[in-house]
Amino acid sequence: MIRVLLVDDQHLIRAGLRMLCDAQPDIEVVGEADNGREAISLAARLIPDVVVMDLRMPGVDGITATSRILADRPATRVLVLTTFGDDDHLYPALTAGACGFLLKDAPPADLLDGVRRAAAGDSPFSQEVLQRLVQRAMHARAETPQPAQGLTAREQDVLNLVAEGLSNTEIADRLHIGVTTVKTHITSLMTKTNSPNRVRLALFARSA
């Protein structure tokens, strides 16, 4: 069961998200917050697996709340769900430690998939946001090429599937290997590509 904390200052948004999550057999909404300060307190008390975080809220905003929550509990996964997909919101959220970034106009199925992928250690992004990240990564790569060195054939296979946006489980199924083996390859790939997290590795893979 994936324990989820919903954070949004609009009651109707939270109610809709709760109805959507409560209808799933593997997702449990353990709490709701309408501001960042309350989110920090509830995250410490309820210990959710995933926090679905709005960004613009009165008082303590979602970016500050994300940073505070992860400072206290680094294993918590914060999935941003916002109306604002511009760089002024995206990059501060990623810097604060958010594992994914979805827009509120995304289909309900994408949100549920995002929650599940976040809980599994993946990094879900809305397609338009991911495309912009890739374009920026490609531009940076053109200015300062950083080719990966010494990848094994299996690591290259895993890297290619990361570029397709597959989860660890999906990669394991595709390559007929264990999930633990996939995680080992991804850790090695992060080291060889100088990628500090899976988000950067996915960007590297798509721009390679």
PDB file of C-alpha atoms in Angstrom:
ATOM      1  CA  MET A   1       0.000   0.000   0.000  1.00  0.00           C
ATOM      2  CA  ILE A   2       1.387   3.408  -1.037  1.00  0.00           C
ATOM      3  CA  ARG A   3       0.822   6.018   1.676  1.00  0.00           C
ATOM      4  CA  VAL A   4       0.116   9.427   0.132  1.00  0.00           C
ATOM      5  CA  LEU A   5      -0.053  12.927   1.598  1.00  0.00           C
ATOM      6  CA  LEU A   6      -1.977  15.461  -0.530  1.00  0.00           C
ATOM      7  CA  VAL A   7      -0.850  19.097  -0.364  1.00  0.00           C
ATOM      8  CA  ASP A   8      -2.863  21.792  -2.161  1.00  0.00           C
ATOM      9  CA  ASP A   9      -4.485  25.006  -1.000  1.00  0.00           C
ATOM     10  CA  GLN A  10      -7.633  24.346  -3.072  1.00  0.00           C
ATOM     11  CA  HIS A  11     -10.158  22.120  -1.316  1.00  0.00           C
ATOM     12  CA  LEU A  12     -11.779  21.001  -4.577  1.00  0.00           C
ATOM     13  CA  ILE A  13      -8.420  19.870  -5.959  1.00  0.00           C
ATOM     14  CA  ARG A  14      -7.665  17.865  -2.832  1.00  0.00           C
ATOM     15  CA  ALA A  15     -11.137  16.329  -2.825  1.00  0.00           C
ATOM     16  CA  GLY A  16     -10.755  15.247  -6.446  1.00  0.00           C
ATOM     17  CA  LEU A  17      -7.313  13.779  -5.809  1.00  0.00           C
ATOM     18  CA  ARG A  18      -8.568  11.918  -2.746  1.00  0.00           C
ATOM     19  CA  MET A  19     -11.479  10.397  -4.673  1.00  0.00           C
ATOM     20  CA  LEU A  20      -9.111   9.335  -7.440  1.00  0.00           C
ATOM     21  CA  CYS A  21      -6.599   7.766  -5.029  1.00  0.00           C
ATOM     22  CA  ASP A  22      -9.180   6.184  -2.736  1.00  0.00           C
ATOM     23  CA  ALA A  23     -10.557   4.241  -5.704  1.00  0.00           C
ATOM     24  CA  GLN A  24      -7.216   2.457  -6.104  1.00  0.00           C
ATOM     25  CA  PRO A  25      -6.528  -0.751  -4.172  1.00  0.00           C
ATOM     26  CA  ASP A  26      -2.832   0.045  -3.726  1.00  0.00           C
ATOM     27  CA  ILE A  27      -2.975   3.738  -2.734  1.00  0.00           C
ATOM     28  CA  GLU A  28      -4.034   5.143   0.640  1.00  0.00           C
ATOM     29  CA  VAL A  29      -4.419   8.873   1.343  1.00  0.00           C
ATOM     30  CA  VAL A  30      -3.139   9.281   4.895  1.00  0.00           C
ATOM     31  CA  GLY A  31      -3.541  13.045   5.159  1.00  0.00           C
ATOM     32  CA  GLU A  32      -4.214  16.398   3.529  1.00  0.00           C
ATOM     33  CA  ALA A  33      -2.616  19.817   3.961  1.00  0.00           C
ATOM     34  CA  ASP A  34      -3.592  23.186   2.506  1.00  0.00           C
ATOM     35  CA  ASN A  35      -0.248  24.913   3.049  1.00  0.00           C
ATOM     36  CA  GLY A  36       3.442  24.121   3.248  1.00  0.00           C
ATOM     37  CA  ARG A  37       3.771  24.533   7.003  1.00  0.00           C
ATOM     38  CA  GLU A  38       1.037  21.980   7.638  1.00  0.00           C
ATOM     39  CA  ALA A  39       2.573  19.668   5.028  1.00  0.00           C
ATOM     40  CA  ILE A  40       5.913  19.670   6.870  1.00  0.00           C
ATOM     41  CA  SER A  41       4.197  18.821  10.156  1.00  0.00           C
ATOM     42  CA  LEU A  42       2.008  16.074   8.685  1.00  0.00           C
ATOM     43  CA  ALA A  43       4.879  14.521   6.737  1.00  0.00           C
ATOM     44  CA  ALA A  44       6.862  14.189   9.970  1.00  0.00           C
ATOM     45  CA  ARG A  45       3.917  12.656  11.828  1.00  0.00           C
ATOM     46  CA  LEU A  46       2.345  10.457   9.143  1.00  0.00           C
ATOM     47  CA  ILE A  47       5.523   9.361   7.310  1.00  0.00           C
ATOM     48  CA  PRO A  48       3.975   9.091   3.815  1.00  0.00           C
ATOM     49  CA  ASP A  49       5.703   7.265   0.988  1.00  0.00           C
ATOM     50  CA  VAL A  50       4.735   9.960  -1.530  1.00  0.00           C
ATOM     51  CA  VAL A  51       3.801  13.616  -1.035  1.00  0.00           C
ATOM     52  CA  VAL A  52       1.777  15.087  -3.911  1.00  0.00           C
ATOM     53  CA  MET A  53       2.853  18.709  -3.627  1.00  0.00           C
ATOM     54  CA  ASP A  54       1.359  21.913  -5.023  1.00  0.00           C
ATOM     55  CA  LEU A  55       3.832  24.779  -5.417  1.00  0.00           C
ATOM     56  CA  ARG A  56       1.953  28.040  -5.014  1.00  0.00           C
ATOM     57  CA  MET A  57       0.363  28.193  -1.566  1.00  0.00           C
ATOM     58  CA  PRO A  58      -0.032  30.953   1.047  1.00  0.00           C
ATOM     59  CA  GLY A  59       2.628  31.134   3.736  1.00  0.00           C
ATOM     60  CA  VAL A  60       5.205  28.398   3.246  1.00  0.00           C
ATOM     61  CA  ASP A  61       5.228  27.475  -0.458  1.00  0.00           C
ATOM     62  CA  GLY A  62       5.643  24.019  -1.967  1.00  0.00           C
ATOM     63  CA  ILE A  63       9.318  24.423  -2.838  1.00  0.00           C
ATOM     64  CA  THR A  64      10.251  25.363   0.723  1.00  0.00           C
ATOM     65  CA  ALA A  65       8.058  22.582   2.090  1.00  0.00           C
ATOM     66  CA  THR A  66       9.693  20.045  -0.239  1.00  0.00           C
ATOM     67  CA  SER A  67      13.171  21.027   0.921  1.00  0.00           C
ATOM     68  CA  ARG A  68      12.177  20.857   4.599  1.00  0.00           C
ATOM     69  CA  ILE A  69      10.396  17.514   4.284  1.00  0.00           C
ATOM     70  CA  LEU A  70      13.329  15.892   2.491  1.00  0.00           C
ATOM     71  CA  ALA A  71      15.842  17.363   4.924  1.00  0.00           C
ATOM     72  CA  ASP A  72      14.036  15.506   7.714  1.00  0.00           C
ATOM     73  CA  ARG A  73      13.166  12.333   5.778  1.00  0.00           C
ATOM     74  CA  PRO A  74      15.255  11.901   2.594  1.00  0.00           C
ATOM     75  CA  ALA A  75      13.473   8.649   1.712  1.00  0.00           C
ATOM     76  CA  THR A  76      10.157  10.458   1.203  1.00  0.00           C
ATOM     77  CA  ARG A  77       9.248  10.970  -2.447  1.00  0.00           C
ATOM     78  CA  VAL A  78       7.834  14.384  -3.354  1.00  0.00           C
ATOM     79  CA  LEU A  79       5.852  14.514  -6.588  1.00  0.00           C
ATOM     80  CA  VAL A  80       5.004  18.047  -7.705  1.00  0.00           C
ATOM     81  CA  LEU A  81       1.523  18.588  -9.152  1.00  0.00           C
ATOM     82  CA  THR A  82       1.094  22.149 -10.353  1.00  0.00           C
ATOM     83  CA  THR A  83      -0.506  24.443 -12.904  1.00  0.00           C
ATOM     84  CA  PHE A  84       2.818  26.149 -13.536  1.00  0.00           C
ATOM     85  CA  GLY A  85       5.278  24.278 -15.746  1.00  0.00           C
ATOM     86  CA  ASP A  86       7.694  27.142 -16.463  1.00  0.00           C
ATOM     87  CA  ASP A  87      11.382  27.039 -15.615  1.00  0.00           C
ATOM     88  CA  ASP A  88      10.913  29.395 -12.660  1.00  0.00           C
ATOM     89  CA  HIS A  89       8.906  26.666 -10.940  1.00  0.00           C
ATOM     90  CA  LEU A  90      10.439  23.531 -12.444  1.00  0.00           C
ATOM     91  CA  TYR A  91      14.118  23.974 -11.619  1.00  0.00           C
ATOM     92  CA  PRO A  92      13.668  25.259  -8.043  1.00  0.00           C
ATOM     93  CA  ALA A  93      11.398  22.267  -7.372  1.00  0.00           C
ATOM     94  CA  LEU A  94      14.006  19.829  -8.707  1.00  0.00           C
ATOM     95  CA  THR A  95      16.745  21.594  -6.766  1.00  0.00           C
ATOM     96  CA  ALA A  96      14.632  21.234  -3.608  1.00  0.00           C
ATOM     97  CA  GLY A  97      14.573  17.484  -4.234  1.00  0.00           C
ATOM     98  CA  ALA A  98      11.275  16.745  -5.980  1.00  0.00           C
ATOM     99  CA  CYS A  99      11.443  13.386  -7.760  1.00  0.00           C
ATOM    100  CA  GLY A 100       8.905  14.261 -10.452  1.00  0.00           C
ATOM    101  CA  PHE A 101       6.871  17.086 -11.937  1.00  0.00           C
ATOM    102  CA  LEU A 102       3.322  16.723 -13.283  1.00  0.00           C
ATOM    103  CA  LEU A 103       0.941  19.370 -14.559  1.00  0.00           C
ATOM    104  CA  LYS A 104      -2.631  19.565 -13.287  1.00  0.00           C
ATOM    105  CA  ASP A 105      -4.062  19.161 -16.774  1.00  0.00           C
ATOM    106  CA  ALA A 106      -2.568  15.661 -16.966  1.00  0.00           C
ATOM    107  CA  PRO A 107      -5.020  12.745 -17.356  1.00  0.00           C
ATOM    108  CA  PRO A 108      -5.976  11.045 -14.060  1.00  0.00           C
ATOM    109  CA  ALA A 109      -4.212   7.869 -15.204  1.00  0.00           C
ATOM    110  CA  ASP A 110      -0.946   9.819 -15.513  1.00  0.00           C
ATOM    111  CA  LEU A 111      -1.233  11.050 -11.936  1.00  0.00           C
ATOM    112  CA  LEU A 112      -1.860   7.548 -10.588  1.00  0.00           C
ATOM    113  CA  ASP A 113       1.029   6.215 -12.661  1.00  0.00           C
ATOM    114  CA  GLY A 114       3.165   9.070 -11.339  1.00  0.00           C
ATOM    115  CA  VAL A 115       2.382   8.212  -7.721  1.00  0.00           C
ATOM    116  CA  ARG A 116       3.213   4.559  -8.300  1.00  0.00           C
ATOM    117  CA  ARG A 117       6.414   5.354 -10.169  1.00  0.00           C
ATOM    118  CA  ALA A 118       7.506   7.842  -7.516  1.00  0.00           C
ATOM    119  CA  ALA A 119       6.935   5.247  -4.798  1.00  0.00           C
ATOM    120  CA  ALA A 120       8.979   2.745  -6.828  1.00  0.00           C
ATOM    121  CA  GLY A 121      11.934   5.124  -7.035  1.00  0.00           C
ATOM    122  CA  ASP A 122      11.327   6.449 -10.541  1.00  0.00           C
ATOM    123  CA  SER A 123      10.970  10.050 -11.741  1.00  0.00           C
ATOM    124  CA  PRO A 124       7.654  10.807 -13.476  1.00  0.00           C
ATOM    125  CA  PHE A 125       7.348  13.935 -15.609  1.00  0.00           C
ATOM    126  CA  SER A 126       4.645  15.422 -17.799  1.00  0.00           C
ATOM    127  CA  GLN A 127       5.676  14.922 -21.412  1.00  0.00           C
ATOM    128  CA  GLU A 128       6.009  18.617 -22.254  1.00  0.00           C
ATOM    129  CA  VAL A 129       8.142  19.215 -19.161  1.00  0.00           C
ATOM    130  CA  LEU A 130      10.373  16.255 -19.983  1.00  0.00           C
ATOM    131  CA  GLN A 131      10.813  17.478 -23.549  1.00  0.00           C
ATOM    132  CA  ARG A 132      11.969  20.852 -22.284  1.00  0.00           C
ATOM    133  CA  LEU A 133      14.421  19.219 -19.879  1.00  0.00           C
ATOM    134  CA  VAL A 134      15.795  17.108 -22.714  1.00  0.00           C
ATOM    135  CA  GLN A 135      16.184  20.112 -24.988  1.00  0.00           C
ATOM    136  CA  ARG A 136      18.083  21.975 -22.306  1.00  0.00           C
ATOM    137  CA  ALA A 137      20.272  18.943 -21.607  1.00  0.00           C
ATOM    138  CA  MET A 138      21.041  18.568 -25.311  1.00  0.00           C
ATOM    139  CA  HIS A 139      21.967  22.227 -25.537  1.00  0.00           C
ATOM    140  CA  ALA A 140      24.259  21.918 -22.518  1.00  0.00           C
ATOM    141  CA  ARG A 141      25.780  18.747 -23.964  1.00  0.00           C
ATOM    142  CA  ALA A 142      26.513  20.531 -27.237  1.00  0.00           C
ATOM    143  CA  GLU A 143      28.395  23.207 -25.301  1.00  0.00           C
ATOM    144  CA  THR A 144      30.234  20.808 -22.972  1.00  0.00           C
ATOM    145  CA  PRO A 145      30.190  17.201 -24.200  1.00  0.00           C
ATOM    146  CA  GLN A 146      30.449  14.625 -21.397  1.00  0.00           C
ATOM    147  CA  PRO A 147      30.374  11.213 -23.031  1.00  0.00           C
ATOM    148  CA  ALA A 148      30.015   8.178 -20.820  1.00  0.00           C
ATOM    149  CA  GLN A 149      33.098   6.007 -20.718  1.00  0.00           C
ATOM    150  CA  GLY A 150      33.381   2.259 -20.321  1.00  0.00           C
ATOM    151  CA  LEU A 151      29.725   1.211 -20.414  1.00  0.00           C
ATOM    152  CA  THR A 152      29.141  -2.510 -20.645  1.00  0.00           C
ATOM    153  CA  ALA A 153      26.694  -3.852 -23.217  1.00  0.00           C
ATOM    154  CA  ARG A 154      24.132  -4.522 -20.482  1.00  0.00           C
ATOM    155  CA  GLU A 155      24.566  -1.034 -19.006  1.00  0.00           C
ATOM    156  CA  GLN A 156      23.942   0.417 -22.467  1.00  0.00           C
ATOM    157  CA  ASP A 157      20.772  -1.667 -22.730  1.00  0.00           C
ATOM    158  CA  VAL A 158      19.581  -0.332 -19.378  1.00  0.00           C
ATOM    159  CA  LEU A 159      20.506   3.237 -20.335  1.00  0.00           C
ATOM    160  CA  ASN A 160      18.500   2.961 -23.575  1.00  0.00           C
ATOM    161  CA  LEU A 161      15.436   1.808 -21.640  1.00  0.00           C
ATOM    162  CA  VAL A 162      15.847   4.602 -19.099  1.00  0.00           C
ATOM    163  CA  ALA A 163      15.740   6.948 -22.087  1.00  0.00           C
ATOM    164  CA  GLU A 164      12.384   5.423 -23.036  1.00  0.00           C
ATOM    165  CA  GLY A 165      11.041   6.276 -19.590  1.00  0.00           C
ATOM    166  CA  LEU A 166      10.637   2.686 -18.389  1.00  0.00           C
ATOM    167  CA  SER A 167      10.475   1.935 -14.661  1.00  0.00           C
ATOM    168  CA  ASN A 168      12.915  -0.426 -12.949  1.00  0.00           C
ATOM    169  CA  THR A 169      10.335  -3.206 -13.039  1.00  0.00           C
ATOM    170  CA  GLU A 170       9.630  -2.648 -16.730  1.00  0.00           C
ATOM    171  CA  ILE A 171      13.352  -2.663 -17.528  1.00  0.00           C
ATOM    172  CA  ALA A 172      13.766  -5.912 -15.587  1.00  0.00           C
ATOM    173  CA  ASP A 173      10.895  -7.515 -17.520  1.00  0.00           C
ATOM    174  CA  ARG A 174      12.223  -6.295 -20.873  1.00  0.00           C
ATOM    175  CA  LEU A 175      15.752  -7.583 -20.245  1.00  0.00           C
ATOM    176  CA  HIS A 176      14.716 -10.691 -18.293  1.00  0.00           C
ATOM    177  CA  ILE A 177      16.801  -9.765 -15.265  1.00  0.00           C
ATOM    178  CA  GLY A 178      15.999  -9.020 -11.634  1.00  0.00           C
ATOM    179  CA  VAL A 179      14.926  -5.607 -10.343  1.00  0.00           C
ATOM    180  CA  THR A 180      17.894  -5.625  -7.956  1.00  0.00           C
ATOM    181  CA  THR A 181      20.219  -6.148 -10.930  1.00  0.00           C
ATOM    182  CA  VAL A 182      18.591  -3.208 -12.714  1.00  0.00           C
ATOM    183  CA  LYS A 183      19.184  -1.011  -9.658  1.00  0.00           C
ATOM    184  CA  THR A 184      22.840  -2.100  -9.596  1.00  0.00           C
ATOM    185  CA  HIS A 185      23.275  -1.180 -13.263  1.00  0.00           C
ATOM    186  CA  ILE A 186      21.589   2.194 -12.721  1.00  0.00           C
ATOM    187  CA  THR A 187      23.870   2.969  -9.772  1.00  0.00           C
ATOM    188  CA  SER A 188      26.873   2.159 -11.966  1.00  0.00           C
ATOM    189  CA  LEU A 189      25.477   4.284 -14.804  1.00  0.00           C
ATOM    190  CA  MET A 190      25.001   7.253 -12.484  1.00  0.00           C
ATOM    191  CA  THR A 191      28.653   6.991 -11.486  1.00  0.00           C
ATOM    192  CA  LYS A 192      29.952   6.634 -15.047  1.00  0.00           C
ATOM    193  CA  THR A 193      27.804   9.467 -16.430  1.00  0.00           C
ATOM    194  CA  ASN A 194      28.284  11.808 -13.465  1.00  0.00           C
ATOM    195  CA  SER A 195      24.525  11.807 -12.931  1.00  0.00           C
ATOM    196  CA  PRO A 196      23.641  12.569  -9.282  1.00  0.00           C
ATOM    197  CA  ASN A 197      20.137  11.098  -9.570  1.00  0.00           C
ATOM    198  CA  ARG A 198      17.819   9.209 -11.884  1.00  0.00           C
ATOM    199  CA  VAL A 199      16.392  12.422 -13.353  1.00  0.00           C
ATOM    200  CA  ARG A 200      19.823  13.489 -14.602  1.00  0.00           C
ATOM    201  CA  LEU A 201      20.512   9.968 -15.854  1.00  0.00           C
ATOM    202  CA  ALA A 202      17.287   9.993 -17.875  1.00  0.00           C
ATOM    203  CA  LEU A 203      18.239  13.372 -19.354  1.00  0.00           C
ATOM    204  CA  PHE A 204      21.713  12.083 -20.203  1.00  0.00           C
ATOM    205  CA  ALA A 205      20.245   8.978 -21.795  1.00  0.00           C
ATOM    206  CA  ARG A 206      17.869  10.970 -23.980  1.00  0.00           C
ATOM    207  CA  SER A 207      20.572  13.379 -25.092  1.00  0.00           C
ATOM    208  CA  ALA A 208      23.311  10.803 -25.660  1.00  0.00           C
TER     209      ALA A 208
END
